Amino acid sequence: DIQMTQSPSSLSASVGDRVTITCQASQDISNYLNWYQQKPGKAPKLLIYDASNLETGVPSRFSGSGSGTDFTFTISSLQPEDIATYYCQQYDNLPLSFGPGTKVDIK
Amino acid sequence: QLQLQESGSGLVKPSQTLSLTCAVSGGSISSGGYSWSWIRQPPGKGLEWIGYIYHSGSTYYNPSLKSRVTISVDRSKNQFSLKLSSVTAADTAVYYCARGPGGYGQGWFDPWGQGTLVTVSS
């Protein structure tokens, strides 16, 4: 099974800050990596697919990059509505698996 | 717009079977290329993929749960279901249904249902 790790597990930043989350896979997963946003009490929402493709309707301040085992998710200018937990998910191999999540809040 | 809605028992006794259904609206569950998944999230914890079913009926279950999981599809009702047997307190979680992964390299889950909390307790 492919293990996914994320860092940091939580972060606190100011409105307007650039926020970066990393996700690492236990083996090469090419670009088969997606990012989700989960707000409290809500279902996860797809933001980025195939490592760097922005889902339709998602603000352009969100972006993703990386391939192989190391990936990065960035919010270019943190907004109050971005308070959430962010998860990466690989689909290179079954079983599909998620990272443990990164909780983002406002300082 | 495709929408998914979970339903089922919110309280299950230990050793019994958890049963949930996901109703799909705004599109056909039989449309080609997509599978339909169950994902769960224990309170305050991360996401665990349980497994998927294709419209053809073929399934894949996470090995961590494989011995206890059955996912089925009812095309006439445009819904799919989850059964998890021999439940314990560790199975207490919010259970989500979602479309995906797709069969053409579309390995993501979108959209998701709103989720339903299942508590295992006597």
PDB file of C-alpha atoms in Angstrom:
ATOM      1  CA  ASP A   1       0.000   0.000   0.000  1.00  0.00           C
ATOM      2  CA  ILE A   2       1.120   3.556  -0.683  1.00  0.00           C
ATOM      3  CA  GLN A   3       1.471   5.698   2.441  1.00  0.00           C
ATOM      4  CA  MET A   4       0.861   9.430   2.201  1.00  0.00           C
ATOM      5  CA  THR A   5       2.310  11.952   4.623  1.00  0.00           C
ATOM      6  CA  GLN A   6       1.605  15.674   4.903  1.00  0.00           C
ATOM      7  CA  SER A   7       3.376  18.520   6.615  1.00  0.00           C
ATOM      8  CA  PRO A   8       2.728  20.454   8.616  1.00  0.00           C
ATOM      9  CA  SER A   9      -0.191  18.829  10.423  1.00  0.00           C
ATOM     10  CA  SER A  10      -1.497  22.288  11.216  1.00  0.00           C
ATOM     11  CA  LEU A  11      -0.589  25.893  10.566  1.00  0.00           C
ATOM     12  CA  SER A  12      -1.731  29.342  11.478  1.00  0.00           C
ATOM     13  CA  ALA A  13      -1.284  32.234   9.072  1.00  0.00           C
ATOM     14  CA  SER A  14      -2.504  35.770   8.528  1.00  0.00           C
ATOM     15  CA  VAL A  15      -4.970  36.875   5.877  1.00  0.00           C
ATOM     16  CA  GLY A  16      -3.018  37.566   2.702  1.00  0.00           C
ATOM     17  CA  ASP A  17      -0.163  35.216   3.580  1.00  0.00           C
ATOM     18  CA  ARG A  18       1.169  32.611   1.199  1.00  0.00           C
ATOM     19  CA  VAL A  19       0.512  29.126   2.593  1.00  0.00           C
ATOM     20  CA  THR A  20       2.333  25.986   1.472  1.00  0.00           C
ATOM     21  CA  ILE A  21       1.516  22.380   2.349  1.00  0.00           C
ATOM     22  CA  THR A  22       3.616  19.418   1.303  1.00  0.00           C
ATOM     23  CA  CYS A  23       2.519  15.863   0.614  1.00  0.00           C
ATOM     24  CA  GLN A  24       4.888  12.948   0.211  1.00  0.00           C
ATOM     25  CA  ALA A  25       4.141   9.499  -1.165  1.00  0.00           C
ATOM     26  CA  SER A  26       5.959   6.363  -0.014  1.00  0.00           C
ATOM     27  CA  GLN A  27       6.711   5.488  -3.646  1.00  0.00           C
ATOM     28  CA  ASP A  28       6.617   7.113  -7.063  1.00  0.00           C
ATOM     29  CA  ILE A  29       3.027   7.996  -7.994  1.00  0.00           C
ATOM     30  CA  SER A  30       3.814  10.094 -11.080  1.00  0.00           C
ATOM     31  CA  ASN A  31       1.258  12.934 -11.035  1.00  0.00           C
ATOM     32  CA  TYR A  32      -1.628  10.810  -9.734  1.00  0.00           C
ATOM     33  CA  LEU A  33      -2.280  13.117  -6.826  1.00  0.00           C
ATOM     34  CA  ASN A  34      -5.361  15.147  -5.888  1.00  0.00           C
ATOM     35  CA  TRP A  35      -6.063  17.802  -3.246  1.00  0.00           C
ATOM     36  CA  TYR A  36      -9.280  18.336  -1.291  1.00  0.00           C
ATOM     37  CA  GLN A  37     -10.570  21.022   1.055  1.00  0.00           C
ATOM     38  CA  GLN A  38     -12.788  20.049   3.971  1.00  0.00           C
ATOM     39  CA  LYS A  39     -14.545  22.697   6.012  1.00  0.00           C
ATOM     40  CA  PRO A  40     -15.895  21.772   9.467  1.00  0.00           C
ATOM     41  CA  GLY A  41     -19.009  19.633   9.275  1.00  0.00           C
ATOM     42  CA  LYS A  42     -18.855  19.423   5.488  1.00  0.00           C
ATOM     43  CA  ALA A  43     -17.816  16.859   2.911  1.00  0.00           C
ATOM     44  CA  PRO A  44     -14.442  17.231   1.224  1.00  0.00           C
ATOM     45  CA  LYS A  45     -14.356  19.232  -1.988  1.00  0.00           C
ATOM     46  CA  LEU A  46     -12.016  18.542  -4.898  1.00  0.00           C
ATOM     47  CA  LEU A  47      -9.683  21.485  -5.556  1.00  0.00           C
ATOM     48  CA  ILE A  48      -6.772  20.134  -7.609  1.00  0.00           C
ATOM     49  CA  TYR A  49      -6.520  16.966  -9.709  1.00  0.00           C
ATOM     50  CA  ASP A  50      -3.528  15.331 -11.352  1.00  0.00           C
ATOM     51  CA  ALA A  51      -1.187  17.312  -9.090  1.00  0.00           C
ATOM     52  CA  SER A  52      -1.587  20.674 -10.781  1.00  0.00           C
ATOM     53  CA  ASN A  53      -4.952  21.006 -12.531  1.00  0.00           C
ATOM     54  CA  LEU A  54      -7.426  23.397 -10.956  1.00  0.00           C
ATOM     55  CA  GLU A  55     -10.965  22.061 -10.726  1.00  0.00           C
ATOM     56  CA  THR A  56     -13.545  24.214 -12.508  1.00  0.00           C
ATOM     57  CA  GLY A  57     -14.820  27.030 -10.313  1.00  0.00           C
ATOM     58  CA  VAL A  58     -11.961  26.860  -7.801  1.00  0.00           C
ATOM     59  CA  PRO A  59     -10.276  30.238  -7.171  1.00  0.00           C
ATOM     60  CA  SER A  60      -6.940  30.732  -8.847  1.00  0.00           C
ATOM     61  CA  ARG A  61      -5.192  31.455  -5.528  1.00  0.00           C
ATOM     62  CA  PHE A  62      -5.076  27.676  -5.093  1.00  0.00           C
ATOM     63  CA  SER A  63      -2.387  25.771  -6.962  1.00  0.00           C
ATOM     64  CA  GLY A  64      -0.532  22.480  -6.901  1.00  0.00           C
ATOM     65  CA  SER A  65       2.737  21.142  -8.197  1.00  0.00           C
ATOM     66  CA  GLY A  66       5.033  18.171  -8.049  1.00  0.00           C
ATOM     67  CA  SER A  67       5.478  14.670  -9.386  1.00  0.00           C
ATOM     68  CA  GLY A  68       6.994  11.408  -8.296  1.00  0.00           C
ATOM     69  CA  THR A  69       6.950  11.366  -4.502  1.00  0.00           C
ATOM     70  CA  ASP A  70       6.903  15.044  -3.531  1.00  0.00           C
ATOM     71  CA  PHE A  71       4.009  17.440  -4.012  1.00  0.00           C
ATOM     72  CA  THR A  72       3.139  20.957  -2.937  1.00  0.00           C
ATOM     73  CA  PHE A  73      -0.184  22.703  -2.442  1.00  0.00           C
ATOM     74  CA  THR A  74      -0.196  26.501  -2.232  1.00  0.00           C
ATOM     75  CA  ILE A  75      -2.678  29.190  -1.321  1.00  0.00           C
ATOM     76  CA  SER A  76      -1.144  32.362  -2.742  1.00  0.00           C
ATOM     77  CA  SER A  77      -3.092  34.762  -0.535  1.00  0.00           C
ATOM     78  CA  LEU A  78      -4.940  33.212   2.400  1.00  0.00           C
ATOM     79  CA  GLN A  79      -8.556  34.308   2.770  1.00  0.00           C
ATOM     80  CA  PRO A  80     -10.843  33.841   5.794  1.00  0.00           C
ATOM     81  CA  GLU A  81     -12.997  31.390   3.837  1.00  0.00           C
ATOM     82  CA  ASP A  82      -9.960  29.132   3.310  1.00  0.00           C
ATOM     83  CA  ILE A  83     -10.066  27.958   6.926  1.00  0.00           C
ATOM     84  CA  ALA A  84     -10.288  24.201   6.493  1.00  0.00           C
ATOM     85  CA  THR A  85      -8.387  20.945   6.546  1.00  0.00           C
ATOM     86  CA  TYR A  86      -6.620  20.011   3.325  1.00  0.00           C
ATOM     87  CA  TYR A  87      -6.006  16.431   2.226  1.00  0.00           C
ATOM     88  CA  CYS A  88      -3.922  14.918  -0.538  1.00  0.00           C
ATOM     89  CA  GLN A  89      -4.997  11.645  -2.174  1.00  0.00           C
ATOM     90  CA  GLN A  90      -3.115   9.264  -4.456  1.00  0.00           C
ATOM     91  CA  TYR A  91      -4.600   7.091  -7.140  1.00  0.00           C
ATOM     92  CA  ASP A  92      -1.530   5.457  -8.616  1.00  0.00           C
ATOM     93  CA  ASN A  93      -2.230   2.179  -6.829  1.00  0.00           C
ATOM     94  CA  LEU A  94      -5.105   0.463  -5.100  1.00  0.00           C
ATOM     95  CA  PRO A  95      -6.088   0.849  -2.344  1.00  0.00           C
ATOM     96  CA  LEU A  96      -6.607   4.565  -2.885  1.00  0.00           C
ATOM     97  CA  SER A  97      -5.287   6.513   0.079  1.00  0.00           C
ATOM     98  CA  PHE A  98      -5.339   9.956   1.638  1.00  0.00           C
ATOM     99  CA  GLY A  99      -2.800  11.945   3.560  1.00  0.00           C
ATOM    100  CA  PRO A 100      -3.540  12.666   7.225  1.00  0.00           C
ATOM    101  CA  GLY A 101      -4.567  16.247   6.523  1.00  0.00           C
ATOM    102  CA  THR A 102      -3.297  19.751   7.251  1.00  0.00           C
ATOM    103  CA  LYS A 103      -5.480  22.050   9.305  1.00  0.00           C
ATOM    104  CA  VAL A 104      -5.230  25.706   8.285  1.00  0.00           C
ATOM    105  CA  ASP A 105      -6.506  28.535  10.434  1.00  0.00           C
ATOM    106  CA  ILE A 106      -6.155  32.285  10.734  1.00  0.00           C
ATOM    107  CA  LYS A 107      -3.609  33.819  13.073  1.00  0.00           C
TER     108      LYS A 107
ATOM    109  CA  GLN B   1     -25.949  18.672 -11.521  1.00  0.00           C
ATOM    110  CA  LEU B   2     -25.052  15.326 -10.020  1.00  0.00           C
ATOM    111  CA  GLN B   3     -25.961  14.939  -6.362  1.00  0.00           C
ATOM    112  CA  LEU B   4     -25.451  12.103  -3.897  1.00  0.00           C
ATOM    113  CA  GLN B   5     -27.345  11.527  -0.653  1.00  0.00           C
ATOM    114  CA  GLU B   6     -26.552   8.952   2.016  1.00  0.00           C
ATOM    115  CA  SER B   7     -29.222   7.333   4.155  1.00  0.00           C
ATOM    116  CA  GLY B   8     -29.379   4.541   6.676  1.00  0.00           C
ATOM    117  CA  SER B   9     -29.214   3.679  10.325  1.00  0.00           C
ATOM    118  CA  GLY B  10     -27.352   6.176  12.470  1.00  0.00           C
ATOM    119  CA  LEU B  11     -26.963   3.797  15.416  1.00  0.00           C
ATOM    120  CA  VAL B  12     -25.747   0.222  15.155  1.00  0.00           C
ATOM    121  CA  LYS B  13     -25.087  -2.242  17.955  1.00  0.00           C
ATOM    122  CA  PRO B  14     -21.670  -3.897  18.253  1.00  0.00           C
ATOM    123  CA  SER B  15     -21.330  -7.126  16.221  1.00  0.00           C
ATOM    124  CA  GLN B  16     -24.257  -6.147  13.988  1.00  0.00           C
ATOM    125  CA  THR B  17     -24.201  -5.017  10.343  1.00  0.00           C
ATOM    126  CA  LEU B  18     -24.065  -1.387   9.268  1.00  0.00           C
ATOM    127  CA  SER B  19     -26.188  -0.667   6.189  1.00  0.00           C
ATOM    128  CA  LEU B  20     -26.167   2.544   4.168  1.00  0.00           C
ATOM    129  CA  THR B  21     -27.535   3.602   0.803  1.00  0.00           C
ATOM    130  CA  CYS B  22     -26.409   6.370  -1.516  1.00  0.00           C
ATOM    131  CA  ALA B  23     -29.067   7.796  -3.828  1.00  0.00           C
ATOM    132  CA  VAL B  24     -27.756   9.401  -7.002  1.00  0.00           C
ATOM    133  CA  SER B  25     -29.726  12.189  -8.687  1.00  0.00           C
ATOM    134  CA  GLY B  26     -29.049  14.420 -11.652  1.00  0.00           C
ATOM    135  CA  GLY B  27     -27.390  11.625 -13.590  1.00  0.00           C
ATOM    136  CA  SER B  28     -27.393   7.892 -14.141  1.00  0.00           C
ATOM    137  CA  ILE B  29     -25.333   5.532 -12.036  1.00  0.00           C
ATOM    138  CA  SER B  30     -25.060   3.407 -15.163  1.00  0.00           C
ATOM    139  CA  SER B  31     -23.268   6.058 -17.218  1.00  0.00           C
ATOM    140  CA  GLY B  32     -20.015   4.601 -18.310  1.00  0.00           C
ATOM    141  CA  GLY B  33     -16.564   5.323 -17.066  1.00  0.00           C
ATOM    142  CA  TYR B  34     -17.203   5.990 -13.400  1.00  0.00           C
ATOM    143  CA  SER B  35     -17.115   3.958 -10.245  1.00  0.00           C
ATOM    144  CA  TRP B  36     -18.961   4.800  -7.053  1.00  0.00           C
ATOM    145  CA  SER B  37     -17.156   4.821  -3.727  1.00  0.00           C
ATOM    146  CA  TRP B  38     -17.660   4.763   0.015  1.00  0.00           C
ATOM    147  CA  ILE B  39     -15.263   6.716   2.231  1.00  0.00           C
ATOM    148  CA  ARG B  40     -15.375   7.123   5.990  1.00  0.00           C
ATOM    149  CA  GLN B  41     -14.011   9.531   8.567  1.00  0.00           C
ATOM    150  CA  PRO B  42     -13.900   8.747  12.302  1.00  0.00           C
ATOM    151  CA  PRO B  43     -14.676  11.770  14.473  1.00  0.00           C
ATOM    152  CA  GLY B  44     -11.736  14.162  14.472  1.00  0.00           C
ATOM    153  CA  LYS B  45      -9.661  11.927  12.203  1.00  0.00           C
ATOM    154  CA  GLY B  46      -8.723  11.546   8.546  1.00  0.00           C
ATOM    155  CA  LEU B  47     -10.316   9.930   5.516  1.00  0.00           C
ATOM    156  CA  GLU B  48     -10.307   6.194   4.774  1.00  0.00           C
ATOM    157  CA  TRP B  49     -11.419   4.806   1.423  1.00  0.00           C
ATOM    158  CA  ILE B  50     -13.618   1.734   1.873  1.00  0.00           C
ATOM    159  CA  GLY B  51     -14.066   0.617  -1.726  1.00  0.00           C
ATOM    160  CA  TYR B  52     -15.867   1.123  -5.012  1.00  0.00           C
ATOM    161  CA  ILE B  53     -18.330  -0.473  -7.385  1.00  0.00           C
ATOM    162  CA  TYR B  54     -18.670   0.019 -11.129  1.00  0.00           C
ATOM    163  CA  HIS B  55     -22.031   0.109 -12.860  1.00  0.00           C
ATOM    164  CA  SER B  56     -21.170  -3.342 -14.179  1.00  0.00           C
ATOM    165  CA  GLY B  57     -21.127  -4.593 -10.600  1.00  0.00           C
ATOM    166  CA  SER B  58     -17.399  -5.146 -10.352  1.00  0.00           C
ATOM    167  CA  THR B  59     -15.993  -4.121  -6.996  1.00  0.00           C
ATOM    168  CA  TYR B  60     -12.759  -3.405  -5.157  1.00  0.00           C
ATOM    169  CA  TYR B  61     -12.515  -3.298  -1.380  1.00  0.00           C
ATOM    170  CA  ASN B  62      -9.781  -1.854   0.777  1.00  0.00           C
ATOM    171  CA  PRO B  63      -7.892  -4.875   2.141  1.00  0.00           C
ATOM    172  CA  SER B  64      -8.114  -3.364   5.627  1.00  0.00           C
ATOM    173  CA  LEU B  65     -11.906  -3.932   5.562  1.00  0.00           C
ATOM    174  CA  LYS B  66     -12.324  -6.489   2.792  1.00  0.00           C
ATOM    175  CA  SER B  67     -13.505  -9.363   4.971  1.00  0.00           C
ATOM    176  CA  ARG B  68     -16.418  -7.308   6.323  1.00  0.00           C
ATOM    177  CA  VAL B  69     -17.483  -5.107   3.376  1.00  0.00           C
ATOM    178  CA  THR B  70     -20.044  -5.564   0.640  1.00  0.00           C
ATOM    179  CA  ILE B  71     -20.883  -2.824  -1.870  1.00  0.00           C
ATOM    180  CA  SER B  72     -23.783  -3.373  -4.239  1.00  0.00           C
ATOM    181  CA  VAL B  73     -25.629  -1.382  -6.902  1.00  0.00           C
ATOM    182  CA  ASP B  74     -29.320  -1.091  -7.741  1.00  0.00           C
ATOM    183  CA  ARG B  75     -29.516   0.414 -11.223  1.00  0.00           C
ATOM    184  CA  SER B  76     -33.318   0.503 -11.184  1.00  0.00           C
ATOM    185  CA  LYS B  77     -33.251   2.825  -8.178  1.00  0.00           C
ATOM    186  CA  ASN B  78     -30.101   4.667  -9.268  1.00  0.00           C
ATOM    187  CA  GLN B  79     -28.398   3.944  -5.963  1.00  0.00           C
ATOM    188  CA  PHE B  80     -25.596   1.931  -4.423  1.00  0.00           C
ATOM    189  CA  SER B  81     -25.206   0.499  -0.963  1.00  0.00           C
ATOM    190  CA  LEU B  82     -22.674  -0.392   1.719  1.00  0.00           C
ATOM    191  CA  LYS B  83     -22.842  -3.210   4.223  1.00  0.00           C
ATOM    192  CA  LEU B  84     -20.197  -3.535   6.927  1.00  0.00           C
ATOM    193  CA  SER B  85     -20.519  -6.552   9.175  1.00  0.00           C
ATOM    194  CA  SER B  86     -19.352  -7.314  12.712  1.00  0.00           C
ATOM    195  CA  VAL B  87     -19.005  -3.655  13.595  1.00  0.00           C
ATOM    196  CA  THR B  88     -17.173  -2.353  16.652  1.00  0.00           C
ATOM    197  CA  ALA B  89     -16.757   1.089  18.180  1.00  0.00           C
ATOM    198  CA  ALA B  90     -13.828   1.619  15.814  1.00  0.00           C
ATOM    199  CA  ASP B  91     -16.321   1.726  12.932  1.00  0.00           C
ATOM    200  CA  THR B  92     -17.989   4.828  14.354  1.00  0.00           C
ATOM    201  CA  ALA B  93     -17.512   7.448  11.663  1.00  0.00           C
ATOM    202  CA  VAL B  94     -19.096   9.796   9.179  1.00  0.00           C
ATOM    203  CA  TYR B  95     -19.661   7.732   6.053  1.00  0.00           C
ATOM    204  CA  TYR B  96     -19.533   9.473   2.681  1.00  0.00           C
ATOM    205  CA  CYS B  97     -20.488   8.248  -0.744  1.00  0.00           C
ATOM    206  CA  ALA B  98     -18.816   9.775  -3.781  1.00  0.00           C
ATOM    207  CA  ARG B  99     -18.471   9.359  -7.519  1.00  0.00           C
ATOM    208  CA  GLY B 100     -15.082   8.073  -8.534  1.00  0.00           C
ATOM    209  CA  PRO B 101     -12.557   7.054  -9.357  1.00  0.00           C
ATOM    210  CA  GLY B 102     -13.261   7.259 -13.082  1.00  0.00           C
ATOM    211  CA  GLY B 103     -12.127   4.651 -15.514  1.00  0.00           C
ATOM    212  CA  TYR B 104     -10.105   6.889 -17.782  1.00  0.00           C
ATOM    213  CA  GLY B 105      -7.383   8.056 -15.434  1.00  0.00           C
ATOM    214  CA  GLN B 106      -9.777  10.205 -13.448  1.00  0.00           C
ATOM    215  CA  GLY B 107      -8.748   9.049 -10.028  1.00  0.00           C
ATOM    216  CA  TRP B 108     -10.548  11.591  -7.915  1.00  0.00           C
ATOM    217  CA  PHE B 109     -13.766  11.731  -5.930  1.00  0.00           C
ATOM    218  CA  ASP B 110     -16.283  14.307  -7.111  1.00  0.00           C
ATOM    219  CA  PRO B 111     -18.965  15.003  -6.103  1.00  0.00           C
ATOM    220  CA  TRP B 112     -19.465  13.761  -2.542  1.00  0.00           C
ATOM    221  CA  GLY B 113     -22.584  13.211  -0.521  1.00  0.00           C
ATOM    222  CA  GLN B 114     -23.047  15.290   2.618  1.00  0.00           C
ATOM    223  CA  GLY B 115     -22.098  12.352   4.838  1.00  0.00           C
ATOM    224  CA  THR B 116     -23.959  10.477   7.525  1.00  0.00           C
ATOM    225  CA  LEU B 117     -22.758   9.759  11.049  1.00  0.00           C
ATOM    226  CA  VAL B 118     -22.952   6.145  12.128  1.00  0.00           C
ATOM    227  CA  THR B 119     -22.371   5.424  15.793  1.00  0.00           C
ATOM    228  CA  VAL B 120     -21.642   1.910  17.029  1.00  0.00           C
ATOM    229  CA  SER B 121     -22.905   1.542  20.558  1.00  0.00           C
ATOM    230  CA  SER B 122     -25.035  -0.782  22.652  1.00  0.00           C
TER     231      SER B 122
END
